[in-house]
Short mmCIF file of C-alpha atoms and ligand atoms in Angstrom, two decimals:
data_model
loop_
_atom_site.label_atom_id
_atom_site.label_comp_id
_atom_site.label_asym_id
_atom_site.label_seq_id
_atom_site.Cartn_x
_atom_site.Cartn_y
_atom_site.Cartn_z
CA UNK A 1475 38.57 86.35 5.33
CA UNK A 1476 38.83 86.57 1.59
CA UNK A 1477 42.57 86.56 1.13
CA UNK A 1478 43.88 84.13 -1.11
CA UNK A 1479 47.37 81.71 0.00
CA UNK A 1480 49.32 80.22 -2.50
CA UNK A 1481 49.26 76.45 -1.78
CA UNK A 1482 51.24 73.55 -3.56
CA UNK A 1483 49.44 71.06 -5.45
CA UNK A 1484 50.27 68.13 -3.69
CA UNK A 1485 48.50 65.19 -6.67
CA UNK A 1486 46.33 64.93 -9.50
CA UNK A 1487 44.34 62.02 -9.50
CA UNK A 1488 41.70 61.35 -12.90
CA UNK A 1489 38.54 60.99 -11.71
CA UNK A 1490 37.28 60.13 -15.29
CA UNK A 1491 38.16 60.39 -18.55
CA UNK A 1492 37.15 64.35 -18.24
CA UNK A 1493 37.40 65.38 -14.34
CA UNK A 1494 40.41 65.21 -12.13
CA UNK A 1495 40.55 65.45 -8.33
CA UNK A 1496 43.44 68.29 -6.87
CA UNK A 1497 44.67 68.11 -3.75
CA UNK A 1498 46.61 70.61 -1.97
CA UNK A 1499 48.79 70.49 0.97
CA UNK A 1500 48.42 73.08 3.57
CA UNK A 1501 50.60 74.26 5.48
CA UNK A 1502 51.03 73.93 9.41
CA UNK A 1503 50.60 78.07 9.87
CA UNK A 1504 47.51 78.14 7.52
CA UNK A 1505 45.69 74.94 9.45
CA UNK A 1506 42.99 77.19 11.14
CA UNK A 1507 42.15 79.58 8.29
CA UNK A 1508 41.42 75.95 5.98
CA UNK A 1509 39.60 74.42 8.89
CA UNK A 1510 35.82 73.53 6.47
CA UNK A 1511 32.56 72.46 6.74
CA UNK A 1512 31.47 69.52 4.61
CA UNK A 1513 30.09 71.15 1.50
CA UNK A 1514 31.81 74.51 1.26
CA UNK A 1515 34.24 75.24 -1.73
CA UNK A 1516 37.26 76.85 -2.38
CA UNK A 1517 38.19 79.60 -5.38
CA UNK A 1518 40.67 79.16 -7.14
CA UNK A 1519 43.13 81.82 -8.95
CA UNK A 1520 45.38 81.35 -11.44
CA UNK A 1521 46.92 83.43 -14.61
CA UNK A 1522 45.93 82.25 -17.76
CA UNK A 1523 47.23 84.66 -20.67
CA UNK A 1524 47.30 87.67 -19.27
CA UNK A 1525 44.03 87.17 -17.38
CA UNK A 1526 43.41 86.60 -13.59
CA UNK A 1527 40.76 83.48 -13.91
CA UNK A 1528 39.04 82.49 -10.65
CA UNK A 1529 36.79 79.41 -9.99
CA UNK A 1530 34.80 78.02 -7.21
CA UNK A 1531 34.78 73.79 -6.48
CA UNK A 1532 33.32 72.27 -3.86
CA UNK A 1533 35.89 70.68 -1.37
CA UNK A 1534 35.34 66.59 -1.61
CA UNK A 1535 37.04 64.70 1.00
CA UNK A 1536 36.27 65.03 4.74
CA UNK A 1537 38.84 64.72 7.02
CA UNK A 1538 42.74 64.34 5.72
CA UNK A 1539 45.03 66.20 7.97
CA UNK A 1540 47.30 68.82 6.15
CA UNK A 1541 45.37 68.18 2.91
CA UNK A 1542 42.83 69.56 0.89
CA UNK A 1543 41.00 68.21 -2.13
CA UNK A 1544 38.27 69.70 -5.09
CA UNK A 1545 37.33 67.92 -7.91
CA UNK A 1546 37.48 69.69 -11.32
CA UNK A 1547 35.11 68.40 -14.57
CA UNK A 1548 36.10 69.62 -17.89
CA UNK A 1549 33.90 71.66 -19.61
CA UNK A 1550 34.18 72.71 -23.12
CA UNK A 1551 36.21 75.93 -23.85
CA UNK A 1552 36.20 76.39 -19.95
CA UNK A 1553 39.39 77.87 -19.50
CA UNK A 1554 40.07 76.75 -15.73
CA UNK A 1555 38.70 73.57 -16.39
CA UNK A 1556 41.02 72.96 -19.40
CA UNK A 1557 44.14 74.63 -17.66
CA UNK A 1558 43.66 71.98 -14.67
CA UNK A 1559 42.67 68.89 -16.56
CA UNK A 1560 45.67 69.24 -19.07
CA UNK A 1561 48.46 71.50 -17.42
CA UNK A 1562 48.04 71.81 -13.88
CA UNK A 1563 51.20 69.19 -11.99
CA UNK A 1564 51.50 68.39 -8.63
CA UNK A 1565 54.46 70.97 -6.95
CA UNK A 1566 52.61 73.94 -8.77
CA UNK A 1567 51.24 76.69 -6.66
CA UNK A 1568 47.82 78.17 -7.22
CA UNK A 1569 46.29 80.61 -5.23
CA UNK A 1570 43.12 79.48 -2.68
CA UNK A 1571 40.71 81.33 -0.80
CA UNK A 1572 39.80 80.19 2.12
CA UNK A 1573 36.54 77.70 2.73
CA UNK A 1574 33.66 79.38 2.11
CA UNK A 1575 29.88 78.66 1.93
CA UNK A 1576 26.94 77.87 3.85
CA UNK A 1577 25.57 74.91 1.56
CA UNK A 1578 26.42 71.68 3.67
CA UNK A 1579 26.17 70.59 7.17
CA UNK A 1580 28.30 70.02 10.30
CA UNK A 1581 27.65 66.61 11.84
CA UNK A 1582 27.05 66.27 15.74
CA UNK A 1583 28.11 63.10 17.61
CA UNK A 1584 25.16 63.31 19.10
CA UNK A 1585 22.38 63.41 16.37
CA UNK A 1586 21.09 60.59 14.70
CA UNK A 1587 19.42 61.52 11.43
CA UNK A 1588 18.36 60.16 7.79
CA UNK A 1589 19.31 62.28 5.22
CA UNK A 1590 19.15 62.21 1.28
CA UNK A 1591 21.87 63.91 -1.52
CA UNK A 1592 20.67 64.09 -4.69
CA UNK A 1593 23.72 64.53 -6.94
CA UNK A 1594 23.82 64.87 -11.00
CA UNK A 1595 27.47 64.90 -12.80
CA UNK A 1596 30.19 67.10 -11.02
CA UNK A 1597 27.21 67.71 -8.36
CA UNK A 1598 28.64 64.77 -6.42
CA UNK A 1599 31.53 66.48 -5.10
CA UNK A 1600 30.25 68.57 -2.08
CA UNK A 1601 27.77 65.52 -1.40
CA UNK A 1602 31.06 63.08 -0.94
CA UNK A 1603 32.22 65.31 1.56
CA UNK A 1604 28.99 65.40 3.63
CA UNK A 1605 28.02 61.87 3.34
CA UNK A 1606 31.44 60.68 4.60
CA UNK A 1607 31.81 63.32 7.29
CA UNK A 1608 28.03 62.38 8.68
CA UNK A 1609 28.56 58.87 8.56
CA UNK A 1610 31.81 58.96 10.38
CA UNK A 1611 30.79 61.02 13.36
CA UNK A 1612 26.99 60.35 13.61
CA UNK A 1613 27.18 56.18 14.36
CA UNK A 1614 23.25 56.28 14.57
CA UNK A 1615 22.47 58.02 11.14
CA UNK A 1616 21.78 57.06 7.31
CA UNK A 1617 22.40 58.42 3.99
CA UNK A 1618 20.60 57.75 0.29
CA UNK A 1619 22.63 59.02 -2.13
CA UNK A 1620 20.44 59.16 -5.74
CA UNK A 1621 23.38 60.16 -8.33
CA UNK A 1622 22.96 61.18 -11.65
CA UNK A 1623 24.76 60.28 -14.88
CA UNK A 1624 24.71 59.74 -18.47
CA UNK A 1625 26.76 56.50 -17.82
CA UNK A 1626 28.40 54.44 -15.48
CA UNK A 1627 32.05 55.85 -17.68
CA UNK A 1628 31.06 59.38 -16.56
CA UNK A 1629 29.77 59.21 -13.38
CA UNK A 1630 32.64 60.68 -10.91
CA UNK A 1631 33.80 58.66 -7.35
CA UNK A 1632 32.36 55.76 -8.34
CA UNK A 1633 35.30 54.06 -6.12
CA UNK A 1634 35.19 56.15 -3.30
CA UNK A 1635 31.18 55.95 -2.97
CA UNK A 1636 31.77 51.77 -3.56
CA UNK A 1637 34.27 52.21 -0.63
CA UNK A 1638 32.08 54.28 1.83
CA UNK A 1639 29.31 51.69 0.96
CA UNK A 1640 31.68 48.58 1.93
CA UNK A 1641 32.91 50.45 5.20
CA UNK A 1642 28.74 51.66 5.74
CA UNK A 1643 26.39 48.78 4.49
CA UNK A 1644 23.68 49.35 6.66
CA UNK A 1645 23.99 52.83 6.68
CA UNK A 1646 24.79 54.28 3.11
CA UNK A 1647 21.95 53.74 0.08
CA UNK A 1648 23.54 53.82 -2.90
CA UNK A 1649 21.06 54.62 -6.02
CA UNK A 1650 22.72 55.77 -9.46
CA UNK A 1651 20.27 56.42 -12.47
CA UNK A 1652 22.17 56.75 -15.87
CA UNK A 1653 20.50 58.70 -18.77
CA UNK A 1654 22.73 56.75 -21.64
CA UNK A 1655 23.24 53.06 -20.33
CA UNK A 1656 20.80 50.41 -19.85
CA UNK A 1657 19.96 49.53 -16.80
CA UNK A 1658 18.52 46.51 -14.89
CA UNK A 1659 15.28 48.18 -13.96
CA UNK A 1660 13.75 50.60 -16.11
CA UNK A 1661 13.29 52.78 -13.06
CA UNK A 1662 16.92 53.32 -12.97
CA UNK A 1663 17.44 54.27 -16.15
CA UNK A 1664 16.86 58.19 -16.99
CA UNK A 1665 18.02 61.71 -15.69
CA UNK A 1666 17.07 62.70 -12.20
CA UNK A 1667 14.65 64.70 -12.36
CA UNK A 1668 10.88 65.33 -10.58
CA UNK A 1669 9.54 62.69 -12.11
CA UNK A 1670 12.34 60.14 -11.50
CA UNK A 1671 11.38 60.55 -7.96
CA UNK A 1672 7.68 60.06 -8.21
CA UNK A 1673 9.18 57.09 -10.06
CA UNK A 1674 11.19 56.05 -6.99
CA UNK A 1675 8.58 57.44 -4.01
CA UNK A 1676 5.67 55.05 -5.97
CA UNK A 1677 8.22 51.76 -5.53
CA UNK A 1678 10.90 52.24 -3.42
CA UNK A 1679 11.50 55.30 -1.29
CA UNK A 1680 9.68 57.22 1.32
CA UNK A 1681 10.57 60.55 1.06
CA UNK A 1682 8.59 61.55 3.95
CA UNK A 1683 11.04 59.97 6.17
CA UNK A 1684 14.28 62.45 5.27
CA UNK A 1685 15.17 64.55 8.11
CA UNK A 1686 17.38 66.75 5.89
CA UNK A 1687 17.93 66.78 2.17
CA UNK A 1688 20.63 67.62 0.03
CA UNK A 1689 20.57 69.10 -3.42
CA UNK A 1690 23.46 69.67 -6.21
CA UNK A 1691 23.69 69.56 -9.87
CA UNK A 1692 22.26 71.67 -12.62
CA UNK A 1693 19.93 74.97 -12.12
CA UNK A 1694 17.22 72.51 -13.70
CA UNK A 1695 17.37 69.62 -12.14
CA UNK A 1696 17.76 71.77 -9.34
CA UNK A 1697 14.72 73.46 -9.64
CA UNK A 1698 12.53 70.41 -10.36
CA UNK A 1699 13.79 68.19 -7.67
CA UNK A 1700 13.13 70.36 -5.22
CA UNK A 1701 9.68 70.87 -6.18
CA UNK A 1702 9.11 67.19 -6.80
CA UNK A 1703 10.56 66.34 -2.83
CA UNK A 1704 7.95 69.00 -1.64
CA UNK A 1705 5.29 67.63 -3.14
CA UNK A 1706 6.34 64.16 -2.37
CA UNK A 1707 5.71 65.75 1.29
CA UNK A 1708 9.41 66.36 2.19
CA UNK A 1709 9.46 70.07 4.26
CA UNK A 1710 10.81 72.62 2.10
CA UNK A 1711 12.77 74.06 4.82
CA UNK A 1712 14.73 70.60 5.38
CA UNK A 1713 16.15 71.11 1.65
CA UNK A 1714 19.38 72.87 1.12
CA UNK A 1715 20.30 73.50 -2.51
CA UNK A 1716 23.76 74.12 -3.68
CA UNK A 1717 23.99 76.33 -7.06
CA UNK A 1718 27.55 75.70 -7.74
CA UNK A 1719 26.89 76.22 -11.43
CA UNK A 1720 27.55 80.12 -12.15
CA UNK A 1721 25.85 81.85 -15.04
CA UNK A 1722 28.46 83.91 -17.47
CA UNK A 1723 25.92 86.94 -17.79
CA UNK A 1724 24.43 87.89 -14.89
CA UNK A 1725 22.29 90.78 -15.85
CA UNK A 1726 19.95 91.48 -19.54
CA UNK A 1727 21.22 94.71 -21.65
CA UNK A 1728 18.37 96.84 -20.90
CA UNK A 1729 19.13 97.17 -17.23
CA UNK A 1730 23.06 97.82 -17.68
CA UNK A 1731 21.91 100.71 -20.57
CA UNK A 1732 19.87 102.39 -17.85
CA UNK A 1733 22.40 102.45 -15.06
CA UNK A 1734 25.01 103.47 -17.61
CA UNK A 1735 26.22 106.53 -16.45
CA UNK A 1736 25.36 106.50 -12.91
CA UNK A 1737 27.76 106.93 -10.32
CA UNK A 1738 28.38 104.66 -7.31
CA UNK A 1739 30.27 105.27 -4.13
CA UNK A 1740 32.60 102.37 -2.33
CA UNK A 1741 34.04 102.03 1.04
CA UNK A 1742 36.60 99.85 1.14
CA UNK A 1743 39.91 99.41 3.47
CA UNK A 1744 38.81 102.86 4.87
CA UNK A 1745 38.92 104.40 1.85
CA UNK A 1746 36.11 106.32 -0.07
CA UNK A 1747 36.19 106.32 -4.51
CA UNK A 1748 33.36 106.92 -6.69
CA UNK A 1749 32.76 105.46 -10.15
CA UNK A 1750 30.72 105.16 -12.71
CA UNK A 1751 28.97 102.74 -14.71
CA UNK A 1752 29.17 101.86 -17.98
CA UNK A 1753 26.77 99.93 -20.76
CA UNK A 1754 29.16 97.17 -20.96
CA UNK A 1755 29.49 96.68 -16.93
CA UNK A 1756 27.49 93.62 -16.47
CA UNK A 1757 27.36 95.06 -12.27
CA UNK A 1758 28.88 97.67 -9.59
CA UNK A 1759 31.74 94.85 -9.16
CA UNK A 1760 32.61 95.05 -12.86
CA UNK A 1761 32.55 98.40 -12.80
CA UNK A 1762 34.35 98.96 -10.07
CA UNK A 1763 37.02 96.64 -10.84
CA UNK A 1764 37.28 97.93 -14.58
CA UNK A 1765 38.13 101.43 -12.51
CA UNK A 1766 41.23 99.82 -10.84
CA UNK A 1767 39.01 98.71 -7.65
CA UNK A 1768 40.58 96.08 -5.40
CA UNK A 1769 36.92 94.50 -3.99
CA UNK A 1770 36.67 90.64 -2.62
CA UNK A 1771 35.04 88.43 -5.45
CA UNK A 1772 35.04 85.09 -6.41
CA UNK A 1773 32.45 83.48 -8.22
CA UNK A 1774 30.77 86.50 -9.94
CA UNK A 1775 27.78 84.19 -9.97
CA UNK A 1776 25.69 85.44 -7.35
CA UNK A 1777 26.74 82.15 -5.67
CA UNK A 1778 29.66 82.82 -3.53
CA UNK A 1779 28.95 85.92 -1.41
CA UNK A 1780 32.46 86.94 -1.20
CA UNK A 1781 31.24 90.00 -2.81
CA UNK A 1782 28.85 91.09 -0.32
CA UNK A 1783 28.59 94.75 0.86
CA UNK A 1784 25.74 96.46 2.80
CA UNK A 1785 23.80 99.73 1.19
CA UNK A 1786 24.36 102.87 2.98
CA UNK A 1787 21.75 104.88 0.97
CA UNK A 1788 21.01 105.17 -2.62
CA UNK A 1789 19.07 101.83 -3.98
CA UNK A 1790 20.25 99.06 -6.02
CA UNK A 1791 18.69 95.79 -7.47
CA UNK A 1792 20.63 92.20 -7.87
CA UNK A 1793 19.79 90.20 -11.00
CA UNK A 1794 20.00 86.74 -8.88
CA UNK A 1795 20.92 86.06 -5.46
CA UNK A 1796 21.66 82.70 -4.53
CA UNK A 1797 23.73 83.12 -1.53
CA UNK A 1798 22.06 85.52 0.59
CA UNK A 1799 19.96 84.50 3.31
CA UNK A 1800 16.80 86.63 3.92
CA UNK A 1801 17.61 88.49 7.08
CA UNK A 1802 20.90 89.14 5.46
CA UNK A 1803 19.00 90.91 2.63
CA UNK A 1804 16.57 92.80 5.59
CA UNK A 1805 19.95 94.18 6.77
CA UNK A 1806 20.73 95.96 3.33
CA UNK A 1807 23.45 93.94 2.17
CA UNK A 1808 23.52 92.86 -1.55
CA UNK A 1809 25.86 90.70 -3.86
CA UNK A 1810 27.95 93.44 -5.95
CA UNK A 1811 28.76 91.05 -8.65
CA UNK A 1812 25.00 90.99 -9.21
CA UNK A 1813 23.67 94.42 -8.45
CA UNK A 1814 23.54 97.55 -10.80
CA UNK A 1815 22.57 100.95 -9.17
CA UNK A 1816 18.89 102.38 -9.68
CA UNK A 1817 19.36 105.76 -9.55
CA UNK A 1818 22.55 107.90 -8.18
CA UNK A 1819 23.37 108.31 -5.14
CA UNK A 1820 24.04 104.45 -4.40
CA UNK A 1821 26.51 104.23 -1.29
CA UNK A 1822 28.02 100.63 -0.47
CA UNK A 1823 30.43 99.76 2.18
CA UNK A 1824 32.52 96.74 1.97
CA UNK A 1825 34.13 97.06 5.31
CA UNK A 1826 31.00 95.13 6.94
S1 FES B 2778 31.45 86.99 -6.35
FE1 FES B 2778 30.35 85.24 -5.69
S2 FES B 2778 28.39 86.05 -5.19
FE2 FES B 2778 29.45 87.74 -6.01
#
C-alpha cells in the first residue's frame, strides 16, 4: 500500500508566479492502485544531492482518465518546492506513492447537500478537487468556497474556480478575501480568519445551513476557523480539517534526551531488529531509519499515517497526531514519525 511507482511527468503548468501544477500520466497496469478520493494527496520522492526528499500535495483535479495532477507552491529554501518550480520537466520520472488520506469526501449520486471549503494560499488544492467532484456527480447540491489570499496575483486556480463557476452558477459561491489588495467591500478585504466569518455570518452567510464543512490552509487559520464555525453554530463533527502543512521538528529536546538510550523493538516484513535511540533522533522512525531500517513514511509530520504501527507492549507517547482517528488510537496504534519510547521495553509491529 505504501510502495512508491515511478511515473512520468506528463506537464508543468504555472499556476502563479510561485506555484506550478504537475501532472503525471499513469499507466494502464497502475490504474487501480491511483484510483483517489477527492482530497487525498500523493508523496512525492525524489534525490536531491545525495538526499532522498519526500513531500506530500494534495491531488487537485477530479476526474482525468490516465492522469494525475498536485499543485506545488514555492516556499523559501524548501528544497522540493524549489527542485519542482525551477527543474522539474515534463518526461522526468519521480517516484509516487499511492493516494492516501482520509481528509475529503466521496460524492453519492444520490445525496444532495450544501457544503462550505474554506481555503487560504496553497490550501485550495484538495478543495478544487472536492468541489468539482461534488458538483459533477451530486446535480442537487451547493458549494461556498471562501478562499484566502494576500492578492488576487497570488491566489492559485483562479481560472479553473472562474470556470467551475461559469459551468455551476447556481450552484458554486465563489467568495475570495485578499489580505494585500483593496477590495470593493471592506468585508472582503482581510485574512480568513474567526473573525472574518463573524464578519460574513452578521451580513451574508448562514453558517447554520452547511451540511458538511471543509477546512485547509495554515495550522492557525486552521485552528481559529474551526472554532469560529462552531460557535457560529455549525456541528463540530460536520468539519473536516486538512493539516497538510508539516512541522520540521516534531518533538522538544527534553523528551528526545530522556528516551536517549532506550531500546525499541520493530516488526517489519517478518522480521524482528532492535535499536536504540539517540538524543538527536527527533522519533522511533528516525531512529530506526538512522539504523538502516526500511519502515513506510512519508510526511514525517504526523499528517500522513503512512507510518503507522500498533504497540505490542512497552509504552510510547506521540508529540502530535493529526491523522489518527480515535478508535484507531484505542487499538494501540501510533504514528512512528511522532512517537519516542517511555521506558524500554517498547514493542511495535508494522506488519498491521
Ligand atoms: S510519516 Fe506521515 S504521519 Fe508519520
Amino acid at each position: 500500500m505504501t510502495t512508491f511507482h515511478a511515473l512520468k511527468v506528463a506537464k508543468i503548468e504555472p499556476e502563479t508566479a510561485d506555484s506550478v501544477e504537475i501532472t503525471f500520466s499513469v499507466p494502464v497496469a497502475l490504474a487501480e492502485q491511483f484510483v483517489w478520493r477527492p482530497g487525498q494527496h500523493l508523496t512525492l520522492k525524489t534525490r536531491i544531492g545525495n538526499e532522498d526528499i519526500r513531500r506530500c500535495y494534495s491531488i487537485c483535479r477530479a476526474g482525468r482518465d490516465g492522469e494525475i495532477s498536485v499543485a506545488v507552491k514555492g516556499i523559501a529554501n524548501g528544497r522540493f518546492s524549489q527542485y519542482a518550480l525551477r527543474e522539474l520537466r515534463a518526461g522526468m520520472e519521480l517516484e509516487v506513492m499511492v493516494p492516501q488520506g482520509t481528509f475529503g469526501y466521496a460524492p453519492n449520486a444520490n445525496h444532495s447537500g450544501s457544503y462550505l471549503a474554506l481555503a487560504a494560499g496553497s490550501g485550495i488544492t484538495p478543495m478544487l478537487a472536492i468541489i468539482e467532484a461534488t458538483l459533477s456527480a451530486e446535480p442537487q447540491s451547493q458549494f461556498t468556497l471562501i478562499y484566502g489570499n494576500r492578492s488576487s496575483r497570488s491566489m492559485m486556480f483562479r481560472q479553473a474556480l472562474a470556470d467551475m463557476k461559469d459551468r455551476w452558477p447556481q450552484r458554486l459561491q465563489l467568495i475570495y478575501l485578499f489580505s494585500q489588495e483593496q477590495t470593493e467591500s471592506e468585508l472582503f478585504h482581510g485574512r480568513l480568519d474567526g473573525a472574518k466569518l463573524h464578519a460574513l455570518g452578521d451580513t451574508l452567510i448562514d453558517f447554520t445551513g452547511f451540511d458538511r464543512a471543509f477546512i485547509c490552509g495554515p495550522q492557525a487559520m486552521m485552528q481559529e476557523t474551526q472554532t469560529a464555525l462552531i460557535s457560529l453554530g455549525l456541528d463540530g463533527g460536520k468539519i473536516g480539517v486538512e493539516h497538510f502543512n508539516t512541522p520540521d521538528s516534531t518533538s522538544n529536546h527534553a523528551a528526545r534526551a530522556q528516551a536517549a538510550g532506550r531500546t525499541v523493538t520493530l516488526r517489519h516484513d517478518g522480521h524482528e531488529r532492535q535499536i536504540v535511540l539517540e538524543e538527536g533522533d527527533e522519533s522511533v522512525l528516525d531512529a530506526a531509519l538512522r539504523q538502516g531500517a526500511d519502515l513506510p513514511f512519508a510526511c514525517k509530520g504526523g499528517v500522513c499515517a503512512t507510518c503507522k504501527c500498533r504497540v505490542v507492549s512497552g509504552e510510547a507517547e506521540m508529540a502530535i497526531n493529526y491523522s489518527l482517528e480515535a478508535d484507531q488510537i484505542a487499538a494501540g496504534y501510533i504514528l512512528s514519525c511522532q512517537a519516542l519510547p517511555k521506558g524500554n521495553g517498547l514493542v511495535l509491529d508494522f506488519d498491521v
